[in-house]
Amino acid sequence: MLENSYKIITDELKPLFDEQGFKSESVDDGEIYKSGKKAVKIRFDDNKKMYRMYVADVTDGNVGEFVELSTWLFEDESNENDARSIGADFKDTLEEVLGIKKAAFNAHRSQIDLPSKAAPGATPGIGAFTQRFLTICPQFKDDYKDNVAQYGDFLYYDFYCRIAAPHLRELLKRNDKKQLTKFCKMISEMYIDGDSEVDRVIVCCILGEAVYDDEELLSRLEEYLEGEDYLKHILKITVSLIKKDKSKSAKAKGAVKVK
């Protein structure tokens, strides 16, 4: 597991903690963040490979019973971007509990540049892949800018799971041959040409997320990936893993109690 993941997560929350007057305090089982009204703690569950955020009421300086507010899987292969996504989600969840309206974007969308192509001879990374994606799906340019404006950086796992996967799913449901052919051609080319992070986003965040719960859509997608036997093989493995992760998350959320 990423050793500094806890710090990455709490760093995402720090601006909110500072704004709302939360101070760090040491307790028997680690660290809590406490204000005059609420206390927050984040703990890692080694057995279930999961980060958990808890909140408690504070009355006259006394911390009440903590209840679980949000959970996120964080397995051995999870990385810094996963940790940042967890921190961003925990921040959004806590803002809702505290009754805080989302602040205006930290950057105006008009000031955010779209990603560019890879330099000649360079292996395409996430930036170059995103440039290709936005070229064939220009309707999502504002969503890209919103992502950067909200988080201060491009949280591409969030973007591709939330934007690209549902888009692909809808194309598959309609069996839009023209758009699917163009989309899958780009995916196949970038899977071959791109770096390992591009490959991971393609398989996990876009393809797998779009079809993991629908065998018919998976079969249809495989038709458009004709000739990409290795990609289809990896996709099937990924779909199986996503199903397991979704099942774990559903069970965890079923046990959550929120005041």
PDB file of N, CA and C in Angstrom, residues 85-123:
ATOM      1  N   SER A  85      -8.298  11.095  -4.975  1.00  0.00           N
ATOM      2  CA  SER A  85      -9.728  10.963  -5.259  1.00  0.00           C
ATOM      3  C   SER A  85     -10.507  10.690  -3.979  1.00  0.00           C
ATOM      4  N   ILE A  86      -9.934   9.855  -3.108  1.00  0.00           N
ATOM      5  CA  ILE A  86     -10.576   9.567  -1.824  1.00  0.00           C
ATOM      6  C   ILE A  86     -10.681  10.849  -0.999  1.00  0.00           C
ATOM      7  N   GLY A  87      -9.578  11.599  -0.927  1.00  0.00           N
ATOM      8  CA  GLY A  87      -9.593  12.847  -0.177  1.00  0.00           C
ATOM      9  C   GLY A  87     -10.626  13.827  -0.705  1.00  0.00           C
ATOM     10  N   ALA A  88     -10.725  13.935  -2.038  1.00  0.00           N
ATOM     11  CA  ALA A  88     -11.694  14.848  -2.648  1.00  0.00           C
ATOM     12  C   ALA A  88     -13.119  14.417  -2.332  1.00  0.00           C
ATOM     13  N   ASP A  89     -13.373  13.102  -2.375  1.00  0.00           N
ATOM     14  CA  ASP A  89     -14.712  12.599  -2.062  1.00  0.00           C
ATOM     15  C   ASP A  89     -15.048  12.816  -0.586  1.00  0.00           C
ATOM     16  N   PHE A  90     -14.091  12.538   0.294  1.00  0.00           N
ATOM     17  CA  PHE A  90     -14.314  12.765   1.722  1.00  0.00           C
ATOM     18  C   PHE A  90     -14.626  14.243   1.985  1.00  0.00           C
ATOM     19  N   LYS A  91     -13.918  15.127   1.289  1.00  0.00           N
ATOM     20  CA  LYS A  91     -14.147  16.569   1.451  1.00  0.00           C
ATOM     21  C   LYS A  91     -15.561  16.940   1.024  1.00  0.00           C
ATOM     22  N   ASP A  92     -15.999  16.434  -0.143  1.00  0.00           N
ATOM     23  CA  ASP A  92     -17.350  16.724  -0.621  1.00  0.00           C
ATOM     24  C   ASP A  92     -18.399  16.213   0.362  1.00  0.00           C
ATOM     25  N   THR A  93     -18.181  14.991   0.862  1.00  0.00           N
ATOM     26  CA  THR A  93     -19.131  14.390   1.799  1.00  0.00           C
ATOM     27  C   THR A  93     -19.210  15.195   3.088  1.00  0.00           C
ATOM     28  N   LEU A  94     -18.063  15.609   3.594  1.00  0.00           N
ATOM     29  CA  LEU A  94     -18.036  16.373   4.842  1.00  0.00           C
ATOM     30  C   LEU A  94     -18.666  17.749   4.667  1.00  0.00           C
ATOM     31  N   GLU A  95     -18.473  18.361   3.504  1.00  0.00           N
ATOM     32  CA  GLU A  95     -19.099  19.661   3.235  1.00  0.00           C
ATOM     33  C   GLU A  95     -20.616  19.557   3.313  1.00  0.00           C
ATOM     34  N   GLU A  96     -21.167  18.446   2.807  1.00  0.00           N
ATOM     35  CA  GLU A  96     -22.614  18.243   2.875  1.00  0.00           C
ATOM     36  C   GLU A  96     -23.074  18.132   4.323  1.00  0.00           C
ATOM     37  N   VAL A  97     -22.327  17.368   5.125  1.00  0.00           N
ATOM     38  CA  VAL A  97     -22.677  17.193   6.538  1.00  0.00           C
ATOM     39  C   VAL A  97     -22.616  18.521   7.289  1.00  0.00           C
ATOM     40  N   LEU A  98     -21.640  19.346   6.945  1.00  0.00           N
ATOM     41  CA  LEU A  98     -21.465  20.631   7.624  1.00  0.00           C
ATOM     42  C   LEU A  98     -22.392  21.710   7.084  1.00  0.00           C
ATOM     43  N   GLY A  99     -23.124  21.379   6.009  1.00  0.00           N
ATOM     44  CA  GLY A  99     -24.061  22.338   5.440  1.00  0.00           C
ATOM     45  C   GLY A  99     -23.400  23.465   4.683  1.00  0.00           C
ATOM     46  N   ILE A 100     -22.233  23.163   4.121  1.00  0.00           N
ATOM     47  CA  ILE A 100     -21.473  24.190   3.399  1.00  0.00           C
ATOM     48  C   ILE A 100     -21.805  24.120   1.914  1.00  0.00           C
ATOM     49  N   LYS A 101     -22.119  25.253   1.320  1.00  0.00           N
ATOM     50  CA  LYS A 101     -22.299  25.290  -0.124  1.00  0.00           C
ATOM     51  C   LYS A 101     -20.944  25.175  -0.788  1.00  0.00           C
ATOM     52  N   LYS A 102     -20.905  24.485  -1.891  1.00  0.00           N
ATOM     53  CA  LYS A 102     -19.637  24.361  -2.612  1.00  0.00           C
ATOM     54  C   LYS A 102     -19.132  25.748  -3.002  1.00  0.00           C
ATOM     55  N   ALA A 103     -17.884  25.967  -2.729  1.00  0.00           N
ATOM     56  CA  ALA A 103     -17.275  27.248  -3.092  1.00  0.00           C
ATOM     57  C   ALA A 103     -17.205  27.375  -4.603  1.00  0.00           C
ATOM     58  N   ALA A 104     -17.111  28.592  -5.060  1.00  0.00           N
ATOM     59  CA  ALA A 104     -16.938  28.812  -6.499  1.00  0.00           C
ATOM     60  C   ALA A 104     -15.645  28.164  -6.946  1.00  0.00           C
ATOM     61  N   PHE A 105     -15.618  27.778  -8.188  1.00  0.00           N
ATOM     62  CA  PHE A 105     -14.420  27.139  -8.724  1.00  0.00           C
ATOM     63  C   PHE A 105     -13.187  28.006  -8.458  1.00  0.00           C
ATOM     64  N   ASN A 106     -12.074  27.318  -8.161  1.00  0.00           N
ATOM     65  CA  ASN A 106     -10.832  28.026  -7.867  1.00  0.00           C
ATOM     66  C   ASN A 106     -10.220  28.644  -9.126  1.00  0.00           C
ATOM     67  N   ALA A 107     -10.669  28.196 -10.236  1.00  0.00           N
ATOM     68  CA  ALA A 107     -10.160  28.765 -11.492  1.00  0.00           C
ATOM     69  C   ALA A 107     -11.320  28.884 -12.465  1.00  0.00           C
ATOM     70  N   HIS A 108     -11.340  29.942 -13.229  1.00  0.00           N
ATOM     71  CA  HIS A 108     -12.389  30.090 -14.225  1.00  0.00           C
ATOM     72  C   HIS A 108     -12.105  29.158 -15.398  1.00  0.00           C
ATOM     73  N   ARG A 109     -13.167  28.541 -15.905  1.00  0.00           N
ATOM     74  CA  ARG A 109     -12.984  27.568 -16.985  1.00  0.00           C
ATOM     75  C   ARG A 109     -12.315  28.190 -18.201  1.00  0.00           C
ATOM     76  N   SER A 110     -12.601  29.460 -18.421  1.00  0.00           N
ATOM     77  CA  SER A 110     -12.026  30.114 -19.604  1.00  0.00           C
ATOM     78  C   SER A 110     -10.508  30.234 -19.516  1.00  0.00           C
ATOM     79  N   GLN A 111      -9.965  30.111 -18.304  1.00  0.00           N
ATOM     80  CA  GLN A 111      -8.518  30.247 -18.116  1.00  0.00           C
ATOM     81  C   GLN A 111      -7.800  28.904 -18.147  1.00  0.00           C
ATOM     82  N   ILE A 112      -8.552  27.820 -18.299  1.00  0.00           N
ATOM     83  CA  ILE A 112      -7.953  26.484 -18.271  1.00  0.00           C
ATOM     84  C   ILE A 112      -7.731  25.994 -19.697  1.00  0.00           C
ATOM     85  N   ASP A 113      -6.497  25.649 -20.004  1.00  0.00           N
ATOM     86  CA  ASP A 113      -6.165  25.163 -21.335  1.00  0.00           C
ATOM     87  C   ASP A 113      -6.516  23.690 -21.471  1.00  0.00           C
ATOM     88  N   LEU A 114      -6.908  23.307 -22.665  1.00  0.00           N
ATOM     89  CA  LEU A 114      -7.144  21.897 -22.956  1.00  0.00           C
ATOM     90  C   LEU A 114      -5.804  21.191 -23.143  1.00  0.00           C
ATOM     91  N   PRO A 115      -5.748  19.895 -22.879  1.00  0.00           N
ATOM     92  CA  PRO A 115      -4.480  19.164 -23.029  1.00  0.00           C
ATOM     93  C   PRO A 115      -4.034  19.115 -24.482  1.00  0.00           C
ATOM     94  N   SER A 116      -2.748  18.903 -24.683  1.00  0.00           N
ATOM     95  CA  SER A 116      -2.179  18.901 -26.031  1.00  0.00           C
ATOM     96  C   SER A 116      -1.673  17.515 -26.412  1.00  0.00           C
ATOM     97  N   LYS A 117      -1.312  17.375 -27.666  1.00  0.00           N
ATOM     98  CA  LYS A 117      -0.782  16.109 -28.171  1.00  0.00           C
ATOM     99  C   LYS A 117       0.584  15.816 -27.554  1.00  0.00           C
ATOM    100  N   ALA A 118       0.958  14.546 -27.619  1.00  0.00           N
ATOM    101  CA  ALA A 118       2.296  14.162 -27.157  1.00  0.00           C
ATOM    102  C   ALA A 118       3.342  14.740 -28.109  1.00  0.00           C
ATOM    103  N   ALA A 119       4.503  15.050 -27.596  1.00  0.00           N
ATOM    104  CA  ALA A 119       5.595  15.531 -28.438  1.00  0.00           C
ATOM    105  C   ALA A 119       6.015  14.432 -29.405  1.00  0.00           C
ATOM    106  N   PRO A 120       6.519  14.800 -30.580  1.00  0.00           N
ATOM    107  CA  PRO A 120       6.950  13.789 -31.551  1.00  0.00           C
ATOM    108  C   PRO A 120       7.933  12.801 -30.941  1.00  0.00           C
ATOM    109  N   GLY A 121       7.647  11.524 -31.085  1.00  0.00           N
ATOM    110  CA  GLY A 121       8.526  10.482 -30.569  1.00  0.00           C
ATOM    111  C   GLY A 121       8.285  10.110 -29.122  1.00  0.00           C
ATOM    112  N   ALA A 122       7.474  10.898 -28.413  1.00  0.00           N
ATOM    113  CA  ALA A 122       7.205  10.624 -26.995  1.00  0.00           C
ATOM    114  C   ALA A 122       6.038   9.652 -26.852  1.00  0.00           C
ATOM    115  N   THR A 123       6.072   8.851 -25.808  1.00  0.00           N
ATOM    116  CA  THR A 123       4.968   7.932 -25.524  1.00  0.00           C
ATOM    117  C   THR A 123       3.799   8.730 -24.961  1.00  0.00           C
TER     118      THR A 123
END
